[in-house]
Amino acid sequence: MTMVISNCFAKRGASHLWQCSRAPHRRIPAILPAHRTYVTVFGYTQAKALVYSAYGQPKDVLSLHRYSVSPAYGRTLNVKLLASPINPADINQIEGVYPSKPPFTQLLGTSTPSAVAGNEGLCEVISVGQEVLNFKPGDRAIFLAPGFGTWRTHAVVLDEQSLRGVPSDIPILSAATVSVNPCTGYRLLTDFWGEGGLQQAAINGEWVIQNGANSGVGRAVIQMAKIWNLKTINVVRGNRSPTELSNLRNDLRDLGANEVITDEELSSEEIKGKIAYLTGGRGVGLGLNCVGGRATTDMARTLRHSGTMVTYGAMARQPITIPASLFIFKNLSLRGFWISKWAGEKVEERGKMLDEIFEWIRKGWLKDAPMEEVKWTEESKEEELVEAVSKAGQGTGAKKIFVFQEN
Amino acid sequence: MTMVISNCFAKRGASHLWQCSRAPHRRIPAILPAHRTYVTVFGYTQAKALVYSAYGQPKDVLSLHRYSVSPAYGRTLNVKLLASPINPADINQIEGVYPSKPPFTQLLGTSTPSAVAGNEGLCEVISVGQEVLNFKPGDRAIFLAPGFGTWRTHAVVLDEQSLRGVPSDIPILSAATVSVNPCTGYRLLTDFWGEGGLQQAAINGEWVIQNGANSGVGRAVIQMAKIWNLKTINVVRGNRSPTELSNLRNDLRDLGANEVITDEELSSEEIKGKIAYLTGGRGVGLGLNCVGGRATTDMARTLRHSGTMVTYGAMARQPITIPASLFIFKNLSLRGFWISKWAGEKVEERGKMLDEIFEWIRKGWLKDAPMEEVKWTEESKEEELVEAVSKAGQGTGAKKIFVFQEN
């Protein structure tokens, strides 16, 4: 019996914990903490993934599947996950209400065809095939390919084009959550100004209004707007205790928010005067909507002539209702944005954007949204992991993120 | 007592009917039909206008005011109206619900400050001041200045820039209604295709869907789409008798409509398949909305990825409601258009557009929408004229148009 050890471990001369669910195995106690993993006597890495074979509520359809990953060869790379967030879109995808639907396959050896849940995450390369050019073991990377399935301990990546390297000085949680929220915020503030673009908007000191301002995208928008000399009016839900609301206001102001108002304030009679006062009579140039319903109609009314409102989410699960007069006489434009679609089309632009965002993270200009870590170890039970998914979005409002650890 | 006869009549050597409501007057029986008018012994033209001094229902606020117009001098021109349509926007303006509000003045000598109703029309120049360069008596023109007040027999035009000459071979009714509906249709089909513009859309043979397809704008859109190699799906209200509906279908198909469907058909389950069949699977690139409410939501669903919907009217007086998913995942754009605003900004483009439209009228490519003539003579009573305004839009659905005649 020949033991094939994947590149990364062979190079570093580490000894490992060998384990195989089917073949006899023996434990080797000495462990290199950063690279400890489970590898069979055949060199297979023992991996686990949260998979689903039918659409439904996460607690009903998600299961933890164990499988083994063969060593990297040719153009493939083997990676282990470091962290992977639970985004609202991931839940929608499991529910089957998201337009991007990964195909159900039997690649992982599930009894019925399945897909791995999760779409965003940071990984570390653990072994590469001989035809891989730009990655070596130990490199960190995020997933560029949409619908890759990131809620798993290890993965085989078929093509290095699916990965984007991340500098080693970017904190794990920041890097693992960079590709959805900060990238969405960046595009929302960049792509919708029309002639003259963001540059002219920055020169004019344009105002932006956004609802769901304390979301991950909302916090990115606040910080990027400040970097680019735009000013923000930030709408948050008012159904909080006075202390919570006060804390949230301070929290967002600390990030650079110019104004924080509640949805009730946005609906009030006085808002017209307030917006005029805040913007020095200029009005708001851009509205960013992730809510829908009444809050969105109210926001549209605050926009100046020829202003634009971009919808990128639908937290209230209500449609967007706009009086015809706002289109005809105020020449309002309503647009939409979906980062997955954009990212698939603008590969080069995406690379430049990520470089810029990493630089901001390094400088401390772009701070993470609050996150609640969910540890995923070899000992983690299916119930714990599925429960974390089911309860994502509940409680503190902090984004839940899987953080993968050996034990 | 010196009698000053305005240029046009002096030149043509006509004798006229002299009349003055305040000064003594005498009648001269010989009349030149095309130029018969009422001129005082002081050379003042006797004019009448439908004016309003407060906002409200036309029957409550409109009155027929008589006044006199002094001969043209300097840069002014005197014109007499030939025809002036009753547009929905005119009614909204009288009701005070239109954003463009002409100032109330005492220029016409009304006891309280007033505005002259009406915004569109064709006139004939009857006299010009010595500084007028581009018009001479007998020339026909339409009004370029917004809110001029066209429901009157005569008018003093302060600046020839407010007028645009109309070739003499363009029929009166066509010319009198060219600047709102055909110009709106032209811009709707031209300005909303994004990159590649109308030219690329024509090459692609794009499809357009419009509601209110039997309106003045709708009929212009059908005919212009045919000229430009675009195809149209035309939505009309189904609450008609089978015969009426059949006649309307034939009517619009004769103009060049590719498909005519009812709002019920648009709301049906089968519409998705029908649209796919009609457009050869390509989907509809542009939606034109003048209705609002359910009909507009249904129309938005028929649009292809990255399609655009433009709102230019609100016949149903209901807002526009769109699911967030159409913005996010279908990248739909919602825009608005208002011809008054556009026309004020694009003077040169407007001139070229009118030349092109006049050429189409001459060739028989652009036919008028059905019109119902309301004669306005010296004998017309206030009640008759006001009633015509009040009942505009009722009955046959044909646009009512004032046609000015001597008797």
JSON list of C-alpha atoms in Angstrom, two decimals, chain A residues 4-134:
[
{"chain": "A", "resi": 4, "resn": "VAL", "atom": "CA", "xyz": [0.29, 9.52, -1.32]},
{"chain": "A", "resi": 5, "resn": "ILE", "atom": "CA", "xyz": [0.53, 12.65, 0.72]},
{"chain": "A", "resi": 6, "resn": "SER", "atom": "CA", "xyz": [-0.80, 15.81, -0.84]},
{"chain": "A", "resi": 7, "resn": "ASN", "atom": "CA", "xyz": [1.83, 18.43, -1.79]},
{"chain": "A", "resi": 8, "resn": "CYS", "atom": "CA", "xyz": [1.30, 20.85, 0.98]},
{"chain": "A", "resi": 9, "resn": "PHE", "atom": "CA", "xyz": [1.88, 18.37, 3.72]},
{"chain": "A", "resi": 10, "resn": "ALA", "atom": "CA", "xyz": [4.74, 16.60, 2.00]},
{"chain": "A", "resi": 11, "resn": "LYS", "atom": "CA", "xyz": [6.57, 19.89, 1.54]},
{"chain": "A", "resi": 12, "resn": "ARG", "atom": "CA", "xyz": [6.13, 20.96, 5.11]},
{"chain": "A", "resi": 13, "resn": "GLY", "atom": "CA", "xyz": [7.11, 17.52, 6.33]},
{"chain": "A", "resi": 14, "resn": "ALA", "atom": "CA", "xyz": [4.23, 17.38, 8.72]},
{"chain": "A", "resi": 15, "resn": "SER", "atom": "CA", "xyz": [2.80, 14.17, 10.02]},
{"chain": "A", "resi": 16, "resn": "HIS", "atom": "CA", "xyz": [-0.94, 13.91, 10.08]},
{"chain": "A", "resi": 17, "resn": "LEU", "atom": "CA", "xyz": [-3.96, 12.29, 11.42]},
{"chain": "A", "resi": 18, "resn": "TRP", "atom": "CA", "xyz": [-4.91, 9.65, 8.91]},
{"chain": "A", "resi": 19, "resn": "GLN", "atom": "CA", "xyz": [-8.42, 8.63, 8.80]},
{"chain": "A", "resi": 20, "resn": "CYS", "atom": "CA", "xyz": [-10.65, 6.81, 6.39]},
{"chain": "A", "resi": 21, "resn": "SER", "atom": "CA", "xyz": [-14.26, 5.97, 7.02]},
{"chain": "A", "resi": 22, "resn": "ARG", "atom": "CA", "xyz": [-14.13, 2.80, 4.92]},
{"chain": "A", "resi": 23, "resn": "ALA", "atom": "CA", "xyz": [-10.54, 1.54, 5.03]},
{"chain": "A", "resi": 24, "resn": "PRO", "atom": "CA", "xyz": [-8.74, 0.63, 8.24]},
{"chain": "A", "resi": 25, "resn": "HIS", "atom": "CA", "xyz": [-6.87, 3.66, 9.57]},
{"chain": "A", "resi": 26, "resn": "ARG", "atom": "CA", "xyz": [-4.46, 4.62, 12.27]},
{"chain": "A", "resi": 27, "resn": "ARG", "atom": "CA", "xyz": [-4.06, 7.87, 14.16]},
{"chain": "A", "resi": 28, "resn": "ILE", "atom": "CA", "xyz": [-0.77, 9.70, 14.20]},
{"chain": "A", "resi": 29, "resn": "PRO", "atom": "CA", "xyz": [-0.80, 12.10, 17.12]},
{"chain": "A", "resi": 30, "resn": "ALA", "atom": "CA", "xyz": [1.71, 14.80, 16.03]},
{"chain": "A", "resi": 31, "resn": "ILE", "atom": "CA", "xyz": [-0.18, 17.60, 14.41]},
{"chain": "A", "resi": 32, "resn": "LEU", "atom": "CA", "xyz": [0.78, 20.83, 12.62]},
{"chain": "A", "resi": 33, "resn": "PRO", "atom": "CA", "xyz": [-2.05, 23.08, 13.84]},
{"chain": "A", "resi": 34, "resn": "ALA", "atom": "CA", "xyz": [-2.46, 25.21, 10.70]},
{"chain": "A", "resi": 35, "resn": "HIS", "atom": "CA", "xyz": [-2.61, 22.20, 8.45]},
{"chain": "A", "resi": 36, "resn": "ARG", "atom": "CA", "xyz": [-4.02, 19.44, 10.51]},
{"chain": "A", "resi": 37, "resn": "THR", "atom": "CA", "xyz": [-6.54, 17.53, 8.50]},
{"chain": "A", "resi": 38, "resn": "TYR", "atom": "CA", "xyz": [-7.87, 14.09, 7.89]},
{"chain": "A", "resi": 39, "resn": "VAL", "atom": "CA", "xyz": [-6.23, 12.10, 5.14]},
{"chain": "A", "resi": 40, "resn": "THR", "atom": "CA", "xyz": [-6.76, 8.44, 4.38]},
{"chain": "A", "resi": 41, "resn": "VAL", "atom": "CA", "xyz": [-4.01, 5.94, 3.84]},
{"chain": "A", "resi": 42, "resn": "PHE", "atom": "CA", "xyz": [-4.69, 6.43, 0.12]},
{"chain": "A", "resi": 43, "resn": "GLY", "atom": "CA", "xyz": [-4.06, 10.17, 0.45]},
{"chain": "A", "resi": 44, "resn": "TYR", "atom": "CA", "xyz": [-7.71, 11.07, 0.42]},
{"chain": "A", "resi": 45, "resn": "THR", "atom": "CA", "xyz": [-8.71, 14.06, 2.51]},
{"chain": "A", "resi": 46, "resn": "GLN", "atom": "CA", "xyz": [-11.76, 13.42, 4.61]},
{"chain": "A", "resi": 47, "resn": "ALA", "atom": "CA", "xyz": [-14.24, 16.22, 4.04]},
{"chain": "A", "resi": 48, "resn": "LYS", "atom": "CA", "xyz": [-17.73, 17.20, 5.15]},
{"chain": "A", "resi": 49, "resn": "ALA", "atom": "CA", "xyz": [-20.30, 19.39, 3.45]},
{"chain": "A", "resi": 50, "resn": "LEU", "atom": "CA", "xyz": [-23.78, 20.72, 4.14]},
{"chain": "A", "resi": 51, "resn": "VAL", "atom": "CA", "xyz": [-25.75, 19.44, 1.18]},
{"chain": "A", "resi": 52, "resn": "TYR", "atom": "CA", "xyz": [-29.37, 19.49, 0.01]},
{"chain": "A", "resi": 53, "resn": "SER", "atom": "CA", "xyz": [-31.17, 17.31, -2.51]},
{"chain": "A", "resi": 54, "resn": "ALA", "atom": "CA", "xyz": [-34.49, 19.16, -2.56]},
{"chain": "A", "resi": 55, "resn": "TYR", "atom": "CA", "xyz": [-35.61, 22.74, -1.98]},
{"chain": "A", "resi": 56, "resn": "GLY", "atom": "CA", "xyz": [-37.14, 23.67, 1.36]},
{"chain": "A", "resi": 57, "resn": "GLN", "atom": "CA", "xyz": [-36.44, 25.10, 4.78]},
{"chain": "A", "resi": 58, "resn": "PRO", "atom": "CA", "xyz": [-32.78, 24.54, 5.76]},
{"chain": "A", "resi": 59, "resn": "LYS", "atom": "CA", "xyz": [-33.76, 22.45, 8.80]},
{"chain": "A", "resi": 60, "resn": "ASP", "atom": "CA", "xyz": [-35.79, 20.14, 6.55]},
{"chain": "A", "resi": 61, "resn": "VAL", "atom": "CA", "xyz": [-33.44, 19.68, 3.64]},
{"chain": "A", "resi": 62, "resn": "LEU", "atom": "CA", "xyz": [-29.85, 20.27, 4.79]},
{"chain": "A", "resi": 63, "resn": "SER", "atom": "CA", "xyz": [-27.70, 17.33, 5.86]},
{"chain": "A", "resi": 64, "resn": "LEU", "atom": "CA", "xyz": [-24.04, 16.91, 6.71]},
{"chain": "A", "resi": 65, "resn": "HIS", "atom": "CA", "xyz": [-22.44, 14.60, 4.19]},
{"chain": "A", "resi": 66, "resn": "ARG", "atom": "CA", "xyz": [-19.03, 13.01, 4.65]},
{"chain": "A", "resi": 67, "resn": "TYR", "atom": "CA", "xyz": [-16.92, 12.24, 1.61]},
{"chain": "A", "resi": 68, "resn": "SER", "atom": "CA", "xyz": [-13.27, 12.02, 0.65]},
{"chain": "A", "resi": 69, "resn": "VAL", "atom": "CA", "xyz": [-11.24, 14.26, -1.62]},
{"chain": "A", "resi": 70, "resn": "SER", "atom": "CA", "xyz": [-8.51, 12.73, -3.77]},
{"chain": "A", "resi": 71, "resn": "PRO", "atom": "CA", "xyz": [-5.16, 14.51, -4.11]},
{"chain": "A", "resi": 72, "resn": "ALA", "atom": "CA", "xyz": [-4.89, 17.40, -6.57]},
{"chain": "A", "resi": 73, "resn": "TYR", "atom": "CA", "xyz": [-3.60, 16.59, -10.04]},
{"chain": "A", "resi": 74, "resn": "GLY", "atom": "CA", "xyz": [-3.46, 18.29, -13.45]},
{"chain": "A", "resi": 75, "resn": "ARG", "atom": "CA", "xyz": [-5.30, 21.61, -13.34]},
{"chain": "A", "resi": 76, "resn": "THR", "atom": "CA", "xyz": [-7.13, 20.94, -10.06]},
{"chain": "A", "resi": 77, "resn": "LEU", "atom": "CA", "xyz": [-6.45, 22.42, -6.65]},
{"chain": "A", "resi": 78, "resn": "ASN", "atom": "CA", "xyz": [-7.43, 21.08, -3.28]},
{"chain": "A", "resi": 79, "resn": "VAL", "atom": "CA", "xyz": [-8.46, 23.69, -0.76]},
{"chain": "A", "resi": 80, "resn": "LYS", "atom": "CA", "xyz": [-9.66, 23.75, 2.80]},
{"chain": "A", "resi": 81, "resn": "LEU", "atom": "CA", "xyz": [-12.17, 26.33, 3.89]},
{"chain": "A", "resi": 82, "resn": "LEU", "atom": "CA", "xyz": [-11.19, 28.91, 6.52]},
{"chain": "A", "resi": 83, "resn": "ALA", "atom": "CA", "xyz": [-14.48, 30.77, 6.82]},
{"chain": "A", "resi": 84, "resn": "SER", "atom": "CA", "xyz": [-17.77, 30.97, 4.98]},
{"chain": "A", "resi": 85, "resn": "PRO", "atom": "CA", "xyz": [-20.65, 33.33, 5.81]},
{"chain": "A", "resi": 86, "resn": "ILE", "atom": "CA", "xyz": [-24.35, 32.51, 5.89]},
{"chain": "A", "resi": 87, "resn": "ASN", "atom": "CA", "xyz": [-25.86, 35.11, 3.55]},
{"chain": "A", "resi": 88, "resn": "PRO", "atom": "CA", "xyz": [-29.59, 35.66, 3.01]},
{"chain": "A", "resi": 89, "resn": "ALA", "atom": "CA", "xyz": [-29.12, 34.63, -0.62]},
{"chain": "A", "resi": 90, "resn": "ASP", "atom": "CA", "xyz": [-27.76, 31.24, 0.54]},
{"chain": "A", "resi": 91, "resn": "ILE", "atom": "CA", "xyz": [-30.99, 30.59, 2.43]},
{"chain": "A", "resi": 92, "resn": "ASN", "atom": "CA", "xyz": [-33.11, 31.69, -0.54]},
{"chain": "A", "resi": 93, "resn": "GLN", "atom": "CA", "xyz": [-31.12, 29.34, -2.73]},
{"chain": "A", "resi": 94, "resn": "ILE", "atom": "CA", "xyz": [-31.80, 26.39, -0.40]},
{"chain": "A", "resi": 95, "resn": "GLU", "atom": "CA", "xyz": [-35.48, 27.37, -0.36]},
{"chain": "A", "resi": 96, "resn": "GLY", "atom": "CA", "xyz": [-35.45, 27.28, -4.16]},
{"chain": "A", "resi": 97, "resn": "VAL", "atom": "CA", "xyz": [-36.60, 30.88, -4.51]},
{"chain": "A", "resi": 98, "resn": "TYR", "atom": "CA", "xyz": [-33.32, 32.17, -5.87]},
{"chain": "A", "resi": 99, "resn": "PRO", "atom": "CA", "xyz": [-32.78, 32.33, -9.64]},
{"chain": "A", "resi": 100, "resn": "SER", "atom": "CA", "xyz": [-29.25, 30.96, -9.38]},
{"chain": "A", "resi": 101, "resn": "LYS", "atom": "CA", "xyz": [-29.69, 27.22, -8.72]},
{"chain": "A", "resi": 102, "resn": "PRO", "atom": "CA", "xyz": [-26.63, 24.97, -8.56]},
{"chain": "A", "resi": 103, "resn": "PRO", "atom": "CA", "xyz": [-27.26, 21.66, -10.32]},
{"chain": "A", "resi": 104, "resn": "PHE", "atom": "CA", "xyz": [-27.89, 18.61, -8.12]},
{"chain": "A", "resi": 105, "resn": "THR", "atom": "CA", "xyz": [-25.12, 16.10, -8.86]},
{"chain": "A", "resi": 106, "resn": "GLN", "atom": "CA", "xyz": [-23.70, 12.88, -7.42]},
{"chain": "A", "resi": 107, "resn": "LEU", "atom": "CA", "xyz": [-20.12, 14.17, -7.48]},
{"chain": "A", "resi": 108, "resn": "LEU", "atom": "CA", "xyz": [-19.85, 13.90, -3.71]},
{"chain": "A", "resi": 109, "resn": "GLY", "atom": "CA", "xyz": [-21.34, 10.42, -3.65]},
{"chain": "A", "resi": 110, "resn": "THR", "atom": "CA", "xyz": [-24.61, 11.33, -2.00]},
{"chain": "A", "resi": 111, "resn": "SER", "atom": "CA", "xyz": [-27.34, 8.70, -2.36]},
{"chain": "A", "resi": 112, "resn": "THR", "atom": "CA", "xyz": [-29.52, 11.21, -4.22]},
{"chain": "A", "resi": 113, "resn": "PRO", "atom": "CA", "xyz": [-28.10, 14.02, -6.37]},
{"chain": "A", "resi": 114, "resn": "SER", "atom": "CA", "xyz": [-27.26, 17.02, -4.23]},
{"chain": "A", "resi": 115, "resn": "ALA", "atom": "CA", "xyz": [-25.73, 20.49, -4.18]},
{"chain": "A", "resi": 116, "resn": "VAL", "atom": "CA", "xyz": [-23.42, 21.96, -1.56]},
{"chain": "A", "resi": 117, "resn": "ALA", "atom": "CA", "xyz": [-24.92, 25.05, 0.08]},
{"chain": "A", "resi": 118, "resn": "GLY", "atom": "CA", "xyz": [-23.14, 28.37, 0.56]},
{"chain": "A", "resi": 119, "resn": "ASN", "atom": "CA", "xyz": [-21.75, 30.76, -2.02]},
{"chain": "A", "resi": 120, "resn": "GLU", "atom": "CA", "xyz": [-19.04, 32.83, -0.40]},
{"chain": "A", "resi": 121, "resn": "GLY", "atom": "CA", "xyz": [-15.91, 32.00, 1.54]},
{"chain": "A", "resi": 122, "resn": "LEU", "atom": "CA", "xyz": [-12.20, 32.11, 2.06]},
{"chain": "A", "resi": 123, "resn": "CYS", "atom": "CA", "xyz": [-10.08, 29.03, 1.54]},
{"chain": "A", "resi": 124, "resn": "GLU", "atom": "CA", "xyz": [-6.48, 27.97, 1.84]},
{"chain": "A", "resi": 125, "resn": "VAL", "atom": "CA", "xyz": [-4.83, 25.99, -0.91]},
{"chain": "A", "resi": 126, "resn": "ILE", "atom": "CA", "xyz": [-3.56, 22.68, 0.43]},
{"chain": "A", "resi": 127, "resn": "SER", "atom": "CA", "xyz": [-2.36, 21.00, -2.75]},
{"chain": "A", "resi": 128, "resn": "VAL", "atom": "CA", "xyz": [-2.14, 21.84, -6.45]},
{"chain": "A", "resi": 129, "resn": "GLY", "atom": "CA", "xyz": [-1.89, 19.79, -9.64]},
{"chain": "A", "resi": 130, "resn": "GLN", "atom": "CA", "xyz": [1.24, 20.17, -11.77]},
{"chain": "A", "resi": 131, "resn": "GLU", "atom": "CA", "xyz": [-0.55, 22.37, -14.33]},
{"chain": "A", "resi": 132, "resn": "VAL", "atom": "CA", "xyz": [-1.66, 24.98, -11.78]},
{"chain": "A", "resi": 133, "resn": "LEU", "atom": "CA", "xyz": [0.28, 28.19, -12.45]},
{"chain": "A", "resi": 134, "resn": "ASN", "atom": "CA", "xyz": [-0.72, 30.87, -9.99]}
]
